[in-house]
Every structure is written in C-alpha cells, then in structure tokens.
mmCIF file of C-alpha atoms and ligand atoms in Angstrom:
data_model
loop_
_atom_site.group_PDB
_atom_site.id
_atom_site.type_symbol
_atom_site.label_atom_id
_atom_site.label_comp_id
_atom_site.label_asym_id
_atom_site.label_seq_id
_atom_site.Cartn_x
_atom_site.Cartn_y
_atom_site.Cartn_z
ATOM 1 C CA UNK A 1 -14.438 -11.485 13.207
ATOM 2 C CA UNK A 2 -13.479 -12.682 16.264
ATOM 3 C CA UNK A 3 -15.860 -11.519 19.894
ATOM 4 C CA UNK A 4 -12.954 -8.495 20.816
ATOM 5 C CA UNK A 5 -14.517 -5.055 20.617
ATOM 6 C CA UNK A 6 -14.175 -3.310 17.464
ATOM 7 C CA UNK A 7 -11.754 -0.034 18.595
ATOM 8 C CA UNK A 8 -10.337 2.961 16.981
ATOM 9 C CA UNK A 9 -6.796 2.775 18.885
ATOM 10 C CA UNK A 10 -4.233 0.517 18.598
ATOM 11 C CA UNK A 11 -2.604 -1.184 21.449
ATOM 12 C CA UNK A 12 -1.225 -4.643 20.281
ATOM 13 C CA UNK A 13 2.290 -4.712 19.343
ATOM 14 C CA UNK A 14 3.325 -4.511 15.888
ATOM 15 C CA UNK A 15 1.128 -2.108 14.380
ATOM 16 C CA UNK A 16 -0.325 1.179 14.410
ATOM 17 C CA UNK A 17 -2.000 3.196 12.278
ATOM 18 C CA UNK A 18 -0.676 5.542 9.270
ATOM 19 C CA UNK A 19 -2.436 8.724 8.055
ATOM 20 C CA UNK A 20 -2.310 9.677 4.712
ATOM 21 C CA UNK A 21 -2.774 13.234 3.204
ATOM 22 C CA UNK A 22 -5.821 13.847 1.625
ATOM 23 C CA UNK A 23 -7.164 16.254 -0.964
ATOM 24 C CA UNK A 24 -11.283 16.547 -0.933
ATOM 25 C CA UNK A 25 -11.944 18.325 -4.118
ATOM 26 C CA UNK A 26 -15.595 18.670 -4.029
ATOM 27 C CA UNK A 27 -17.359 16.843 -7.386
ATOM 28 C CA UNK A 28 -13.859 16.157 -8.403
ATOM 29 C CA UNK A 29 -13.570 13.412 -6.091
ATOM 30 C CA UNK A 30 -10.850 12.678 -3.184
ATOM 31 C CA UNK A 31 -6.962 12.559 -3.885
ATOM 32 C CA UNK A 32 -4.874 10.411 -1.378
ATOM 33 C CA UNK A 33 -1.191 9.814 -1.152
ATOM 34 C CA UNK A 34 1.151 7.685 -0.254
ATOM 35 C CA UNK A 35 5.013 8.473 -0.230
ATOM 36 C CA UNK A 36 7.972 5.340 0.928
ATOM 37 C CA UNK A 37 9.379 6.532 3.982
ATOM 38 C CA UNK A 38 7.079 9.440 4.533
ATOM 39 C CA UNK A 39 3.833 8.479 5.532
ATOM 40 C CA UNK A 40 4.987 4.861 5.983
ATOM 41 C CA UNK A 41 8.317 3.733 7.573
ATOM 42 C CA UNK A 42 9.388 1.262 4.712
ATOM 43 C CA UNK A 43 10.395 1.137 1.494
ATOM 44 C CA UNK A 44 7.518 -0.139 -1.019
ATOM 45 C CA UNK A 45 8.214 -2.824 -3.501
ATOM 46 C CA UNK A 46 5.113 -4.667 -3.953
ATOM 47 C CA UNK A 47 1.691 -3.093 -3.690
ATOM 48 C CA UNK A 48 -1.411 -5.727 -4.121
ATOM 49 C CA UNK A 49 -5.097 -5.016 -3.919
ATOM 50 C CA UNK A 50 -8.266 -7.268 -3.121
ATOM 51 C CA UNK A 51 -11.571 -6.769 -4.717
ATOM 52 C CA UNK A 52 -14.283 -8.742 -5.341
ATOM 53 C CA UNK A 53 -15.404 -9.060 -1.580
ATOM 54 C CA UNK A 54 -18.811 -8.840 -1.569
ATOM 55 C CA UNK A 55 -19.287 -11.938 0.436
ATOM 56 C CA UNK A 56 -19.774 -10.589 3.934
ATOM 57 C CA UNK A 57 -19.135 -14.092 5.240
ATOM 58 C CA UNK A 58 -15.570 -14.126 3.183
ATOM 59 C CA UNK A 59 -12.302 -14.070 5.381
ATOM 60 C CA UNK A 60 -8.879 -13.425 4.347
ATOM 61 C CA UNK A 61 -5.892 -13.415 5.761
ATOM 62 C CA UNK A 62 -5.362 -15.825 8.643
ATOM 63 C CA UNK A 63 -1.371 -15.429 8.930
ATOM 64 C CA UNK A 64 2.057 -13.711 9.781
ATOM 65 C CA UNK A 65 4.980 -12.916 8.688
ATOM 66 C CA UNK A 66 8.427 -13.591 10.145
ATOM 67 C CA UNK A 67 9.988 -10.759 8.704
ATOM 68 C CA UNK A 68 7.951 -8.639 5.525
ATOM 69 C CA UNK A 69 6.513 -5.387 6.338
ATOM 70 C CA UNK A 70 3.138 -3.786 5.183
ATOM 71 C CA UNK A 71 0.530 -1.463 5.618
ATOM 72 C CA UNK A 72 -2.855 -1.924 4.433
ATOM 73 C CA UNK A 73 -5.373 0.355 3.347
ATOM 74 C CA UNK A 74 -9.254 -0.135 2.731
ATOM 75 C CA UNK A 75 -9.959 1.873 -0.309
ATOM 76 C CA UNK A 76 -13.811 1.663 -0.719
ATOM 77 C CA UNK A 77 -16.332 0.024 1.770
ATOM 78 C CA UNK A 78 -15.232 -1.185 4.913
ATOM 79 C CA UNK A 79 -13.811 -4.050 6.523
ATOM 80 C CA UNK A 80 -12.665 -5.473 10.096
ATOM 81 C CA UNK A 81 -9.482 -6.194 10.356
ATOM 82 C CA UNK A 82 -7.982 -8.488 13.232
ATOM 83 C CA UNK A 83 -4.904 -8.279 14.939
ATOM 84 C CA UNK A 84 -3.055 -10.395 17.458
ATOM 85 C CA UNK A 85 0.009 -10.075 18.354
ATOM 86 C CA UNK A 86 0.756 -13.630 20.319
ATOM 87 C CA UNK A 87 -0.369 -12.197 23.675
ATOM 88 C CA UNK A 88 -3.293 -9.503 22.775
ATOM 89 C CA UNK A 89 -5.955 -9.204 20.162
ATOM 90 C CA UNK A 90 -7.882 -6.703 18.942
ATOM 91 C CA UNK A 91 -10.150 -5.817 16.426
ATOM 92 C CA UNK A 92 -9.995 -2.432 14.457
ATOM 93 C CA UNK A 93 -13.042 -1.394 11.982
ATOM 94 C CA UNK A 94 -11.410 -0.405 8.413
ATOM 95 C CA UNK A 95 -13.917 2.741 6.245
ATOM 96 C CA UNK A 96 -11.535 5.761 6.104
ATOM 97 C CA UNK A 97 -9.696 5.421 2.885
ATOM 98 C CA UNK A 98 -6.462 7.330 4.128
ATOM 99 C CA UNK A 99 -5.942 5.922 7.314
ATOM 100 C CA UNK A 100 -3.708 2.402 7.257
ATOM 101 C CA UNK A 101 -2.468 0.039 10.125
ATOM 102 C CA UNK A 102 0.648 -0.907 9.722
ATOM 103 C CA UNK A 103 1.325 -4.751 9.636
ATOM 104 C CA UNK A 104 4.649 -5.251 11.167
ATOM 105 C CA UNK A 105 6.387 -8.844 11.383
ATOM 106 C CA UNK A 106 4.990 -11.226 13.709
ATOM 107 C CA UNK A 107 1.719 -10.030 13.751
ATOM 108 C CA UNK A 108 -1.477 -12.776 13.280
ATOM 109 C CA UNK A 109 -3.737 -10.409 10.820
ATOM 110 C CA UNK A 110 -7.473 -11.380 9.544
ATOM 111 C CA UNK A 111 -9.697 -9.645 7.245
ATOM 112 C CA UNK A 112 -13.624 -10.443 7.403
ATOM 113 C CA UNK A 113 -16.690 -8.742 7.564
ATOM 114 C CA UNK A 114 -16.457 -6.841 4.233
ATOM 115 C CA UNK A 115 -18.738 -4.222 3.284
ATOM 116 C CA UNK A 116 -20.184 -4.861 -0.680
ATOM 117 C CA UNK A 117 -18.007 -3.094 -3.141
ATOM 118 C CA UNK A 118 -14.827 -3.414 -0.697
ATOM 119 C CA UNK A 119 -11.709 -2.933 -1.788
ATOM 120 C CA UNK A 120 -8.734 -3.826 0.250
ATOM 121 C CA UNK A 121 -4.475 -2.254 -0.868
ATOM 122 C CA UNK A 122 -1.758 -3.584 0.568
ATOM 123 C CA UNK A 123 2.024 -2.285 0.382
ATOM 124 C CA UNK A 124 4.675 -4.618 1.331
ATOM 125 C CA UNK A 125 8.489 -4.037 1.634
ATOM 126 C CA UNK A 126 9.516 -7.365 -0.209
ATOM 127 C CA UNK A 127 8.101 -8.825 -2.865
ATOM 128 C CA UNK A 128 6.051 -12.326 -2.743
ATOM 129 C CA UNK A 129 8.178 -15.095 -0.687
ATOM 130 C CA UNK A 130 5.528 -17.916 0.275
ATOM 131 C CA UNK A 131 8.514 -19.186 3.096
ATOM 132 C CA UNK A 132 7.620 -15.450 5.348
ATOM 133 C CA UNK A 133 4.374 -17.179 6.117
ATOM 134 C CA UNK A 134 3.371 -18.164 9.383
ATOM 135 C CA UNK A 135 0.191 -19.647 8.590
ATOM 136 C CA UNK A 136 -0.465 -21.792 11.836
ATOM 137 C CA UNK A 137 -1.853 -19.830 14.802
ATOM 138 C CA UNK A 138 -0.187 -22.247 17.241
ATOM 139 C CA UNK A 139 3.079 -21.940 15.449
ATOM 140 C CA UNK A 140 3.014 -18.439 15.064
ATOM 141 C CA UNK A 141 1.850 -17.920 18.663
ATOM 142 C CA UNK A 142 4.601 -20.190 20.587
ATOM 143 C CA UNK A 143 7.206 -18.247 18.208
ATOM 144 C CA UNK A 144 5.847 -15.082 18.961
ATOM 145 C CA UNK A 145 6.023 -15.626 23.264
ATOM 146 C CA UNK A 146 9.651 -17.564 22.780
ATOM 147 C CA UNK A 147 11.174 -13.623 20.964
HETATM 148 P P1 TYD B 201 -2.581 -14.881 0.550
HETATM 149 O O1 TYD B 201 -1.451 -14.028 1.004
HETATM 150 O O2 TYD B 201 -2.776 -16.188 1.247
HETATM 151 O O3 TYD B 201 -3.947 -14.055 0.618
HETATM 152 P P2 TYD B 201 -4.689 -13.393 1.865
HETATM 153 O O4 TYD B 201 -3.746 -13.377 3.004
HETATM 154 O O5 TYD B 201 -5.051 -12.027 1.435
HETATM 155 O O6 TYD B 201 -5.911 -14.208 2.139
HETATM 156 O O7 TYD B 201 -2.403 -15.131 -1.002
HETATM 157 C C1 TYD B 201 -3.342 -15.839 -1.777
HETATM 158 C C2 TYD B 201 -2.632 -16.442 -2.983
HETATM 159 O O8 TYD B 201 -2.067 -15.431 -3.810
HETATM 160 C C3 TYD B 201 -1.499 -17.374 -2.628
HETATM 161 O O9 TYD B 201 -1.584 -18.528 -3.451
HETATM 162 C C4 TYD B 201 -0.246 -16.652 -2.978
HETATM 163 C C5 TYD B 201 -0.669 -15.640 -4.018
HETATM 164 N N1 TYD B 201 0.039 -14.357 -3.892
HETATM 165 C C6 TYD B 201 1.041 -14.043 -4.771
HETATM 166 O O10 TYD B 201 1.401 -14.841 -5.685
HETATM 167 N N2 TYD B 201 1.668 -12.834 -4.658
HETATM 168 C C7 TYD B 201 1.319 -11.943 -3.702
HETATM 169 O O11 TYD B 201 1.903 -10.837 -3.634
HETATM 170 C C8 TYD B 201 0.282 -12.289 -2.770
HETATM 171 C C9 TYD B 201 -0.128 -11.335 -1.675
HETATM 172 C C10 TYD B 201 -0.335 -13.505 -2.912
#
C-alpha cells in the first residue's frame, strides 16, 4: 500500500466502480450476480480468482494492461487495492463483496494489505496474453502521458 488515503470514490481515470445485485437471505447466506454487459460493460471470457492470501505483507499485481479489460471483485475479507493511472493515484479499500472497480486498459493496479481468509475474482474480456502486460512502472507511465 502505497501513503495515498484509502477513499470510497473513484477519481483516477480508467476505472470506477460496479455494483452488483445482491440477495441477503438471512441463514441462507448472500446471493450475488454478475451478468456480461449488464452490471459490467464487457463481455466476460476469462474469470480467475486468488486465494490463499493470508500474508498481510503479500502484494500482487504491480502492472497494466495495454488493451484487456476487467473488473475485480473481493469476495471474502478485504483488501486495498491501488490505482494509478500515469498522472493520479489512489487507493480504494476492497470488503463489500458486490461492489467491483473496474480495471480499464492503461491503468497501474496493486493488490496488498489482505485481510486472512481473502479472496480476490477477477473477470477479464480476453483470455491470458502475457504480451498485454505493462509490467514496468516507468514504461507504463511515459506510455500512459505520451496517449
Ligand atoms: P499475474 O497476472 O502476474 O498475477 P497478479 O497480477 O495477480 O500478481 O499472474 C501470475 C502468473 O499466473 C503468471 O505466471 C501468469 C499466470 N496466469 C495465467 O497463466 N493465466 C491467467 O489468467 C493469469 C491471470 C495469470
């Protein structure tokens, strides 16, 4: 986690949050869904989860993409969740399980500060292409100023 404030609206570019419907059912637990091009503006064809995160010192992410599109999701526990978007940062606190940021292209993205029992989903648009990555901050940010 970087030292931005942690804040509950989103102003960098590239992002914003989604809001998923919700069912509370008492006992019976919570029911949350998630519909393509309803309650997120893309198509979904890859959908990957994280879990395992009890390390509160563990940090993922650390990357952008030129052009894939995803929203992710924090489905237990709680997480921070950075964002930069070549000029601004911010920091946005992850616990509500039906309320995702969406991850547009060209946005820097970092997961830390993981709560125990965690458990991060991500849907993407395109499946897994290792040449999307922007995985140096310098790179990504100089690209990022020059669009
Ligand atoms: P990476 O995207 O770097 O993880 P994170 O950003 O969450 O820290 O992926 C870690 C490894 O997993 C990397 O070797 C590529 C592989 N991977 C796939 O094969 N398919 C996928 O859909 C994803 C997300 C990762």
């Amino acid at each position: 986690m970087n030292d931005n404030k942690v804040s509950d609206k989103i102003s960098v570019n590239n992002s914003g949050w989604v809001s998923l419907r919700q069912f509370d059912d008492g006992n019976d637990g919570t029911l949350c869904i998630l519909e393509a091009q309803r309650d997120i503006p893309f198509e979904v064809k890859r959908v990957y989860y994280i879990t395992n995160l009890q390390n509160a010192r563990s940090c993922r992410g650390k990357h952008a993409h030129k052009t894939l599109r995803q929203a992710i999701f924090c489905i237990s526990g709680s997480f921070v969740l950075g964002l930069d978007d070549g000029y601004n940062r911010q920091d946005v606190r992850m616990w509500r399980n039906n309320q995702g940021v969406l991850l547009e292209p060209m946005l820097w993205h970092t997961m830390s500060d993981f709560s125990s029992g965690c458990v991060l989903m991500v849907v993407a648009n395109e499946y897994y292409d290792a040449i999307d990555y922007i995985r140096n901050y310098e790179e990504f940010r100089q690209y990022a100023r020059k669009l």
